[in-house]
mmCIF file of C-alpha atoms in Angstrom:
data_model
loop_
_atom_site.group_PDB
_atom_site.id
_atom_site.type_symbol
_atom_site.label_atom_id
_atom_site.label_comp_id
_atom_site.label_asym_id
_atom_site.label_seq_id
_atom_site.Cartn_x
_atom_site.Cartn_y
_atom_site.Cartn_z
ATOM 1 C CA UNK A 127 -31.693 -183.103 48.727
ATOM 2 C CA UNK A 128 -33.987 -182.640 45.509
ATOM 3 C CA UNK A 129 -32.248 -179.693 44.248
ATOM 4 C CA UNK A 130 -33.586 -177.102 40.995
ATOM 5 C CA UNK A 131 -31.268 -175.803 39.336
ATOM 6 C CA UNK A 132 -32.696 -172.068 38.204
ATOM 7 C CA UNK A 133 -31.029 -170.345 34.963
ATOM 8 C CA UNK A 134 -31.811 -167.151 34.084
ATOM 9 C CA UNK A 135 -31.809 -165.228 30.250
ATOM 10 C CA UNK A 136 -29.299 -162.342 29.781
ATOM 11 C CA UNK A 137 -27.990 -163.124 26.816
ATOM 12 C CA UNK A 138 -24.612 -162.813 26.301
ATOM 13 C CA UNK A 139 -23.952 -162.386 30.076
ATOM 14 C CA UNK A 140 -24.786 -165.945 29.718
ATOM 15 C CA UNK A 141 -20.837 -166.618 30.228
ATOM 16 C CA UNK A 142 -21.185 -165.324 34.086
ATOM 17 C CA UNK A 143 -24.030 -168.037 34.437
ATOM 18 C CA UNK A 144 -21.587 -170.917 33.304
ATOM 19 C CA UNK A 145 -18.652 -169.335 35.977
ATOM 20 C CA UNK A 146 -21.164 -169.425 38.098
ATOM 21 C CA UNK A 147 -22.502 -173.055 37.184
ATOM 22 C CA UNK A 148 -18.787 -174.286 37.324
ATOM 23 C CA UNK A 149 -18.939 -173.348 41.098
ATOM 24 C CA UNK A 150 -22.561 -174.642 42.312
ATOM 25 C CA UNK A 151 -21.044 -177.802 40.605
ATOM 26 C CA UNK A 152 -17.444 -177.788 41.752
ATOM 27 C CA UNK A 153 -19.485 -177.535 45.069
ATOM 28 C CA UNK A 154 -21.008 -180.753 44.924
ATOM 29 C CA UNK A 155 -24.940 -179.593 43.107
ATOM 30 C CA UNK A 156 -26.473 -182.574 41.967
ATOM 31 C CA UNK A 157 -29.144 -181.156 39.803
ATOM 32 C CA UNK A 158 -32.284 -183.556 39.640
ATOM 33 C CA UNK A 159 -33.831 -180.725 37.541
ATOM 34 C CA UNK A 160 -33.279 -177.484 35.463
ATOM 35 C CA UNK A 161 -34.714 -174.419 34.597
ATOM 36 C CA UNK A 162 -33.840 -172.658 31.559
ATOM 37 C CA UNK A 163 -34.453 -169.232 30.137
ATOM 38 C CA UNK A 164 -33.120 -167.677 27.241
ATOM 39 C CA UNK A 165 -29.882 -168.037 27.209
ATOM 40 C CA UNK A 166 -30.238 -170.054 30.360
ATOM 41 C CA UNK A 167 -31.994 -172.736 28.330
ATOM 42 C CA UNK A 168 -29.083 -173.260 26.295
ATOM 43 C CA UNK A 169 -25.969 -173.400 29.669
ATOM 44 C CA UNK A 170 -29.251 -175.729 30.967
ATOM 45 C CA UNK A 171 -29.555 -177.929 27.765
ATOM 46 C CA UNK A 172 -25.555 -178.265 27.493
ATOM 47 C CA UNK A 173 -26.095 -179.706 31.221
ATOM 48 C CA UNK A 174 -28.626 -181.675 30.466
ATOM 49 C CA UNK A 175 -27.071 -183.527 26.922
ATOM 50 C CA UNK A 176 -23.965 -183.905 28.532
ATOM 51 C CA UNK A 177 -25.816 -185.753 31.809
ATOM 52 C CA UNK A 178 -28.228 -187.440 29.650
ATOM 53 C CA UNK A 179 -24.901 -188.238 27.036
ATOM 54 C CA UNK A 180 -23.438 -190.172 30.332
ATOM 55 C CA UNK A 181 -26.795 -191.759 31.499
ATOM 56 C CA UNK A 182 -27.023 -193.622 28.094
ATOM 57 C CA UNK A 183 -23.527 -195.561 28.854
ATOM 58 C CA UNK A 184 -24.174 -196.936 32.198
ATOM 59 C CA UNK A 185 -22.785 -194.119 33.781
ATOM 60 C CA UNK A 186 -23.400 -191.636 36.578
ATOM 61 C CA UNK A 187 -23.115 -188.210 35.362
ATOM 62 C CA UNK A 188 -19.563 -186.499 36.714
ATOM 63 C CA UNK A 189 -20.783 -182.669 36.993
ATOM 64 C CA UNK A 190 -17.966 -180.861 37.976
ATOM 65 C CA UNK A 191 -16.426 -182.776 34.350
ATOM 66 C CA UNK A 192 -19.468 -181.089 32.743
ATOM 67 C CA UNK A 193 -19.465 -177.757 34.567
ATOM 68 C CA UNK A 194 -16.214 -177.502 32.970
ATOM 69 C CA UNK A 195 -16.615 -178.056 29.526
ATOM 70 C CA UNK A 196 -19.132 -175.603 29.311
ATOM 71 C CA UNK A 197 -17.132 -173.193 30.601
ATOM 72 C CA UNK A 198 -15.181 -173.884 27.483
ATOM 73 C CA UNK A 199 -17.924 -174.430 25.178
ATOM 74 C CA UNK A 200 -17.785 -170.025 26.244
ATOM 75 C CA UNK A 201 -13.659 -169.444 26.761
ATOM 76 C CA UNK A 202 -12.876 -171.773 23.041
ATOM 77 C CA UNK A 203 -15.759 -171.401 21.163
ATOM 78 C CA UNK A 204 -18.868 -168.686 22.160
ATOM 79 C CA UNK A 205 -16.109 -165.909 22.712
ATOM 80 C CA UNK A 206 -16.537 -163.398 19.306
ATOM 81 C CA UNK A 207 -20.320 -162.523 18.171
ATOM 82 C CA UNK A 208 -18.531 -164.089 14.924
ATOM 83 C CA UNK A 209 -18.921 -167.063 15.652
ATOM 84 C CA UNK A 210 -22.553 -166.651 16.904
ATOM 85 C CA UNK A 211 -24.334 -164.227 14.335
ATOM 86 C CA UNK A 212 -23.967 -161.939 11.777
ATOM 87 C CA UNK A 213 -25.492 -157.862 11.700
ATOM 88 C CA UNK A 214 -27.821 -157.872 8.789
ATOM 89 C CA UNK A 215 -26.567 -154.734 6.255
ATOM 90 C CA UNK A 216 -29.131 -151.605 6.664
ATOM 91 C CA UNK A 217 -30.393 -151.821 2.859
ATOM 92 C CA UNK A 218 -31.269 -155.483 3.554
ATOM 93 C CA UNK A 219 -32.801 -154.512 6.700
ATOM 94 C CA UNK A 220 -34.819 -151.778 4.882
ATOM 95 C CA UNK A 221 -36.286 -154.518 2.047
ATOM 96 C CA UNK A 222 -37.672 -156.103 4.212
ATOM 97 C CA UNK A 223 -39.376 -153.903 5.933
ATOM 98 C CA UNK A 224 -40.633 -152.373 3.038
ATOM 99 C CA UNK A 225 -41.873 -155.463 2.395
ATOM 100 C CA UNK A 226 -42.940 -156.872 5.442
ATOM 101 C CA UNK A 227 -40.537 -159.311 5.924
ATOM 102 C CA UNK A 228 -38.210 -157.827 9.394
ATOM 103 C CA UNK A 229 -36.069 -160.969 10.236
ATOM 104 C CA UNK A 230 -34.583 -159.972 13.084
ATOM 105 C CA UNK A 231 -31.525 -157.065 13.253
ATOM 106 C CA UNK A 232 -28.301 -160.028 12.968
ATOM 107 C CA UNK A 233 -29.050 -163.399 11.741
ATOM 108 C CA UNK A 234 -28.355 -166.126 14.218
ATOM 109 C CA UNK A 235 -27.705 -168.738 11.980
ATOM 110 C CA UNK A 236 -24.346 -169.215 13.154
ATOM 111 C CA UNK A 237 -25.761 -170.453 16.887
ATOM 112 C CA UNK A 238 -28.660 -172.352 15.100
ATOM 113 C CA UNK A 239 -25.549 -174.101 13.599
ATOM 114 C CA UNK A 240 -23.590 -174.550 17.123
ATOM 115 C CA UNK A 241 -26.688 -175.604 19.508
ATOM 116 C CA UNK A 242 -27.734 -178.357 16.883
ATOM 117 C CA UNK A 243 -23.779 -179.221 16.855
ATOM 118 C CA UNK A 244 -23.545 -179.529 20.816
ATOM 119 C CA UNK A 245 -27.254 -180.932 21.525
ATOM 120 C CA UNK A 246 -28.646 -184.551 21.325
ATOM 121 C CA UNK A 247 -32.439 -185.292 21.165
ATOM 122 C CA UNK A 248 -31.783 -188.809 22.735
ATOM 123 C CA UNK A 249 -29.390 -187.013 25.074
ATOM 124 C CA UNK A 250 -31.610 -184.809 26.218
ATOM 125 C CA UNK A 251 -34.808 -187.320 26.262
ATOM 126 C CA UNK A 252 -32.428 -189.638 28.490
ATOM 127 C CA UNK A 253 -30.656 -187.357 31.150
ATOM 128 C CA UNK A 254 -31.246 -188.295 34.809
ATOM 129 C CA UNK A 255 -32.111 -184.666 35.288
ATOM 130 C CA UNK A 256 -35.124 -182.822 34.160
ATOM 131 C CA UNK A 257 -35.226 -180.360 31.896
ATOM 132 C CA UNK A 258 -37.750 -177.425 30.673
ATOM 133 C CA UNK A 259 -37.025 -174.550 28.797
ATOM 134 C CA UNK A 260 -39.560 -171.698 28.417
ATOM 135 C CA UNK A 261 -41.112 -169.897 24.973
ATOM 136 C CA UNK A 262 -43.036 -166.643 24.512
ATOM 137 C CA UNK A 263 -45.706 -167.782 21.889
ATOM 138 C CA UNK A 264 -46.116 -164.609 20.297
ATOM 139 C CA UNK A 265 -49.444 -165.209 18.391
ATOM 140 C CA UNK A 266 -51.270 -166.032 22.073
ATOM 141 C CA UNK A 267 -48.979 -164.718 24.448
ATOM 142 C CA UNK A 268 -48.558 -167.654 27.009
ATOM 143 C CA UNK A 269 -45.411 -169.203 28.137
ATOM 144 C CA UNK A 270 -44.696 -172.708 26.516
ATOM 145 C CA UNK A 271 -42.649 -175.007 28.685
ATOM 146 C CA UNK A 272 -41.048 -177.431 26.571
ATOM 147 C CA UNK A 273 -39.528 -180.687 28.272
ATOM 148 C CA UNK A 274 -37.949 -183.860 28.204
ATOM 149 C CA UNK A 275 -40.592 -185.313 26.665
ATOM 150 C CA UNK A 276 -41.402 -182.538 24.077
ATOM 151 C CA UNK A 277 -40.275 -183.085 20.453
ATOM 152 C CA UNK A 278 -37.820 -181.398 18.639
ATOM 153 C CA UNK A 279 -36.433 -180.426 21.955
ATOM 154 C CA UNK A 280 -33.716 -178.535 19.962
ATOM 155 C CA UNK A 281 -35.594 -176.098 18.517
ATOM 156 C CA UNK A 282 -37.686 -174.760 21.257
ATOM 157 C CA UNK A 283 -33.735 -173.716 23.288
ATOM 158 C CA UNK A 284 -33.566 -171.648 20.113
ATOM 159 C CA UNK A 285 -36.516 -170.162 20.512
ATOM 160 C CA UNK A 286 -36.139 -169.602 23.609
ATOM 161 C CA UNK A 287 -33.110 -167.681 22.978
ATOM 162 C CA UNK A 288 -35.117 -165.095 20.022
ATOM 163 C CA UNK A 289 -34.304 -161.925 22.099
ATOM 164 C CA UNK A 290 -37.261 -159.975 20.202
ATOM 165 C CA UNK A 291 -36.525 -157.297 17.123
ATOM 166 C CA UNK A 292 -32.551 -158.359 17.866
ATOM 167 C CA UNK A 293 -33.136 -161.995 16.699
ATOM 168 C CA UNK A 294 -35.114 -164.231 13.716
ATOM 169 C CA UNK A 295 -38.566 -165.158 15.060
ATOM 170 C CA UNK A 296 -38.462 -169.313 15.580
ATOM 171 C CA UNK A 297 -41.706 -170.647 14.142
ATOM 172 C CA UNK A 298 -42.311 -174.571 15.742
ATOM 173 C CA UNK A 299 -44.828 -176.652 13.737
ATOM 174 C CA UNK A 300 -46.466 -173.046 12.371
ATOM 175 C CA UNK A 301 -45.984 -171.045 16.063
ATOM 176 C CA UNK A 302 -44.426 -168.430 16.374
ATOM 177 C CA UNK A 303 -42.228 -168.301 19.422
ATOM 178 C CA UNK A 304 -39.489 -165.816 20.892
ATOM 179 C CA UNK A 305 -37.263 -165.904 24.350
ATOM 180 C CA UNK A 306 -39.190 -166.886 27.200
ATOM 181 C CA UNK A 307 -37.466 -163.825 28.996
ATOM 182 C CA UNK A 308 -40.636 -161.814 28.006
ATOM 183 C CA UNK A 309 -43.359 -163.765 30.258
ATOM 184 C CA UNK A 310 -40.853 -165.301 32.747
ATOM 185 C CA UNK A 311 -36.870 -164.941 33.173
ATOM 186 C CA UNK A 312 -36.349 -167.320 36.742
ATOM 187 C CA UNK A 313 -38.504 -170.042 36.671
ATOM 188 C CA UNK A 314 -39.109 -171.464 40.091
ATOM 189 C CA UNK A 315 -42.190 -172.118 39.633
ATOM 190 C CA UNK A 316 -42.124 -175.168 37.395
ATOM 191 C CA UNK A 317 -39.074 -176.093 39.940
ATOM 192 C CA UNK A 318 -41.157 -176.088 42.609
ATOM 193 C CA UNK A 319 -44.159 -178.265 41.141
ATOM 194 C CA UNK A 320 -41.382 -181.079 40.329
ATOM 195 C CA UNK A 321 -40.838 -181.285 43.931
ATOM 196 C CA UNK A 322 -37.618 -179.465 44.341
ATOM 197 C CA UNK A 323 -36.671 -179.535 48.153
ATOM 198 C CA UNK A 324 -34.291 -176.292 47.685
ATOM 199 C CA UNK A 325 -33.375 -174.124 44.507
ATOM 200 C CA UNK A 326 -30.099 -172.555 43.238
ATOM 201 C CA UNK A 327 -30.907 -169.116 41.510
ATOM 202 C CA UNK A 328 -28.505 -168.474 38.954
ATOM 203 C CA UNK A 329 -29.476 -164.927 37.423
ATOM 204 C CA UNK A 330 -27.322 -162.713 34.893
ATOM 205 C CA UNK A 331 -29.259 -159.212 36.020
ATOM 206 C CA UNK A 332 -28.103 -157.062 38.967
ATOM 207 C CA UNK A 333 -30.564 -156.187 41.223
ATOM 208 C CA UNK A 334 -30.031 -152.599 40.410
ATOM 209 C CA UNK A 335 -29.534 -151.552 36.404
ATOM 210 C CA UNK A 336 -28.341 -148.148 37.106
ATOM 211 C CA UNK A 337 -24.798 -147.450 36.055
ATOM 212 C CA UNK A 338 -25.166 -149.017 32.158
ATOM 213 C CA UNK A 339 -24.145 -146.847 29.244
ATOM 214 C CA UNK A 340 -27.156 -146.513 27.072
ATOM 215 C CA UNK A 341 -27.504 -145.782 23.336
ATOM 216 C CA UNK A 342 -30.999 -144.553 22.675
ATOM 217 C CA UNK A 343 -29.997 -144.457 18.708
ATOM 218 C CA UNK A 344 -28.470 -147.468 17.790
ATOM 219 C CA UNK A 345 -31.395 -149.567 17.715
ATOM 220 C CA UNK A 346 -30.218 -153.599 18.923
ATOM 221 C CA UNK A 347 -28.310 -151.358 21.943
ATOM 222 C CA UNK A 348 -31.604 -149.831 22.833
ATOM 223 C CA UNK A 349 -34.130 -152.965 21.981
ATOM 224 C CA UNK A 350 -31.262 -155.330 24.743
ATOM 225 C CA UNK A 351 -31.860 -152.047 26.975
ATOM 226 C CA UNK A 352 -35.237 -152.790 27.034
ATOM 227 C CA UNK A 353 -35.345 -155.836 27.594
ATOM 228 C CA UNK A 354 -32.996 -155.935 30.563
ATOM 229 C CA UNK A 355 -35.721 -153.612 32.705
ATOM 230 C CA UNK A 356 -37.952 -155.977 31.591
ATOM 231 C CA UNK A 357 -35.969 -158.601 32.992
ATOM 232 C CA UNK A 358 -35.205 -156.899 35.402
ATOM 233 C CA UNK A 359 -38.367 -155.937 37.211
ATOM 234 C CA UNK A 360 -39.467 -159.374 36.875
ATOM 235 C CA UNK A 361 -36.814 -161.530 37.999
ATOM 236 C CA UNK A 362 -36.581 -159.274 41.188
ATOM 237 C CA UNK A 363 -40.363 -159.853 41.567
ATOM 238 C CA UNK A 364 -40.162 -163.811 41.490
ATOM 239 C CA UNK A 365 -37.123 -163.360 44.208
ATOM 240 C CA UNK A 366 -39.213 -160.946 46.876
ATOM 241 C CA UNK A 367 -42.566 -163.723 45.920
ATOM 242 C CA UNK A 368 -39.970 -167.101 46.681
ATOM 243 C CA UNK A 369 -38.830 -165.357 49.974
ATOM 244 C CA UNK A 370 -42.806 -164.096 50.939
ATOM 245 C CA UNK A 371 -43.412 -167.574 50.626
ATOM 246 C CA UNK A 372 -40.709 -168.671 52.759
ATOM 247 C CA UNK A 373 -40.817 -166.456 55.108
ATOM 248 C CA UNK A 374 -44.023 -167.821 56.201
ATOM 249 C CA UNK A 375 -44.022 -171.470 55.888
ATOM 250 C CA UNK A 376 -43.001 -173.734 58.065
ATOM 251 C CA UNK A 377 -38.755 -174.397 58.367
ATOM 252 C CA UNK A 378 -39.084 -178.207 58.500
ATOM 253 C CA UNK A 379 -40.201 -177.513 54.508
ATOM 254 C CA UNK A 380 -44.281 -179.442 55.474
ATOM 255 C CA UNK A 381 -47.415 -178.186 52.951
ATOM 256 C CA UNK A 382 -49.446 -175.363 54.505
ATOM 257 C CA UNK A 383 -52.551 -176.543 54.540
ATOM 258 C CA UNK A 384 -54.905 -174.154 55.527
ATOM 259 C CA UNK A 385 -54.831 -169.938 55.655
ATOM 260 C CA UNK A 386 -53.551 -167.323 52.828
ATOM 261 C CA UNK A 387 -50.441 -169.683 53.041
ATOM 262 C CA UNK A 388 -52.425 -172.916 52.247
ATOM 263 C CA UNK A 389 -50.813 -175.519 49.375
ATOM 264 C CA UNK A 390 -47.724 -173.711 49.751
ATOM 265 C CA UNK A 391 -44.138 -175.150 51.181
ATOM 266 C CA UNK A 392 -40.978 -173.681 52.098
ATOM 267 C CA UNK A 393 -37.957 -174.447 49.432
ATOM 268 C CA UNK A 394 -34.297 -172.735 50.387
ATOM 269 C CA UNK A 395 -33.522 -170.162 48.027
ATOM 270 C CA UNK A 396 -29.518 -169.607 46.985
ATOM 271 C CA UNK A 397 -29.558 -166.698 44.447
ATOM 272 C CA UNK A 398 -26.609 -166.210 42.807
ATOM 273 C CA UNK A 399 -26.492 -162.690 40.232
ATOM 274 C CA UNK A 400 -23.859 -160.004 39.376
ATOM 275 C CA UNK A 401 -23.497 -157.012 41.993
ATOM 276 C CA UNK A 402 -23.781 -154.743 38.973
ATOM 277 C CA UNK A 403 -24.974 -154.035 35.452
ATOM 278 C CA UNK A 404 -22.549 -156.747 33.371
ATOM 279 C CA UNK A 405 -20.078 -154.581 30.876
ATOM 280 C CA UNK A 406 -20.843 -156.989 27.173
ATOM 281 C CA UNK A 407 -21.750 -155.675 23.785
ATOM 282 C CA UNK A 408 -23.701 -158.674 22.177
ATOM 283 C CA UNK A 409 -22.772 -157.662 18.553
ATOM 284 C CA UNK A 410 -18.948 -156.468 20.059
ATOM 285 C CA UNK A 411 -17.223 -158.898 22.430
ATOM 286 C CA UNK A 412 -14.252 -160.873 22.404
ATOM 287 C CA UNK A 413 -12.265 -163.644 24.335
ATOM 288 C CA UNK A 414 -11.476 -161.314 27.365
ATOM 289 C CA UNK A 415 -14.743 -160.030 27.936
ATOM 290 C CA UNK A 416 -15.980 -164.138 28.236
ATOM 291 C CA UNK A 417 -13.476 -164.563 30.363
ATOM 292 C CA UNK A 418 -13.870 -161.010 31.865
ATOM 293 C CA UNK A 419 -17.569 -162.144 33.156
ATOM 294 C CA UNK A 420 -16.920 -166.087 33.113
ATOM 295 C CA UNK A 421 -14.819 -164.919 36.338
ATOM 296 C CA UNK A 422 -17.269 -162.420 38.177
ATOM 297 C CA UNK A 423 -19.705 -165.339 37.747
ATOM 298 C CA UNK A 424 -16.890 -168.075 39.599
ATOM 299 C CA UNK A 425 -16.762 -164.847 42.508
ATOM 300 C CA UNK A 426 -19.866 -164.569 42.717
ATOM 301 C CA UNK A 427 -20.759 -167.853 42.953
ATOM 302 C CA UNK A 428 -18.551 -168.847 45.861
ATOM 303 C CA UNK A 429 -20.052 -166.579 49.253
ATOM 304 C CA UNK A 430 -23.096 -167.359 48.209
ATOM 305 C CA UNK A 431 -22.633 -170.798 47.321
ATOM 306 C CA UNK A 432 -20.765 -170.560 51.589
ATOM 307 C CA UNK A 433 -24.368 -169.063 52.541
ATOM 308 C CA UNK A 434 -25.384 -172.514 51.853
ATOM 309 C CA UNK A 435 -23.096 -174.742 53.369
ATOM 310 C CA UNK A 436 -23.454 -172.949 56.250
ATOM 311 C CA UNK A 437 -27.416 -172.909 56.512
ATOM 312 C CA UNK A 438 -27.367 -177.057 55.572
ATOM 313 C CA UNK A 439 -24.526 -177.030 58.800
ATOM 314 C CA UNK A 440 -26.797 -175.610 60.895
ATOM 315 C CA UNK A 441 -30.040 -177.787 59.786
ATOM 316 C CA UNK A 442 -28.843 -180.778 59.978
ATOM 317 C CA UNK A 443 -29.138 -182.742 62.959
ATOM 318 C CA UNK A 444 -26.150 -183.726 65.204
#
């Protein structure tokens, strides 16, 4: 079955996603396409890169091993804020604001260096898996999906992770780009357009945001919370849209030829997401925090993957 792996945004909550990915790949899923937004583009880019690395050696990608390596990246490298960013000083922020040179609340130079270190343009281009990373053009408001054929793809992956206000805007070919989560969170539509026969989607957002602790006096925390709200509403609508289509199209996956659902087809959907808000702070986290939400991702994935296995077994001819 041609599987599309859809990875949402979520900033440092990407550790949850990495844990879920570990279980997905251990369960035998071999993604034909990987579709990432924000931190999903970083995790997805890593998977795509390592699959391409194997392909360039004439080898078949060992997906479970790739998932394990992604886990090590989070547990051993992205395990403290100091390794990926630096808060800008108050005087620097005021100066930049006064002179219209504001460039984010944090400096992400270390994150950019890390992405360039762990990803290779040739691996991405030669990967057997389709890969797409979404970022938003601030100038015209459009969502741009860079793919394996896009020059400077790594720059677009970095752009996709740039949380508005919190992180610097990325400029590529003169265009200002930020986190794709502003417009899209779970890129299911491009997966379907690329012929996915099923979608496995990993979200870093629970269905209900209630219960999170909010500090409205902290600009960085407040900006993150606003993004969470935008993302949560968007992703819930995306999931409901996909489920509505599946409820009103033939079970055998044939395309509807007429009527209100013309052009649509059923695509089995597995959604893995946390049961509640993930308690982790972008600028103040430790390896213990990363380990905790990584394991939460693994735990959340297991029952949904069991449901997927049961569905596939029921659908298989006797």
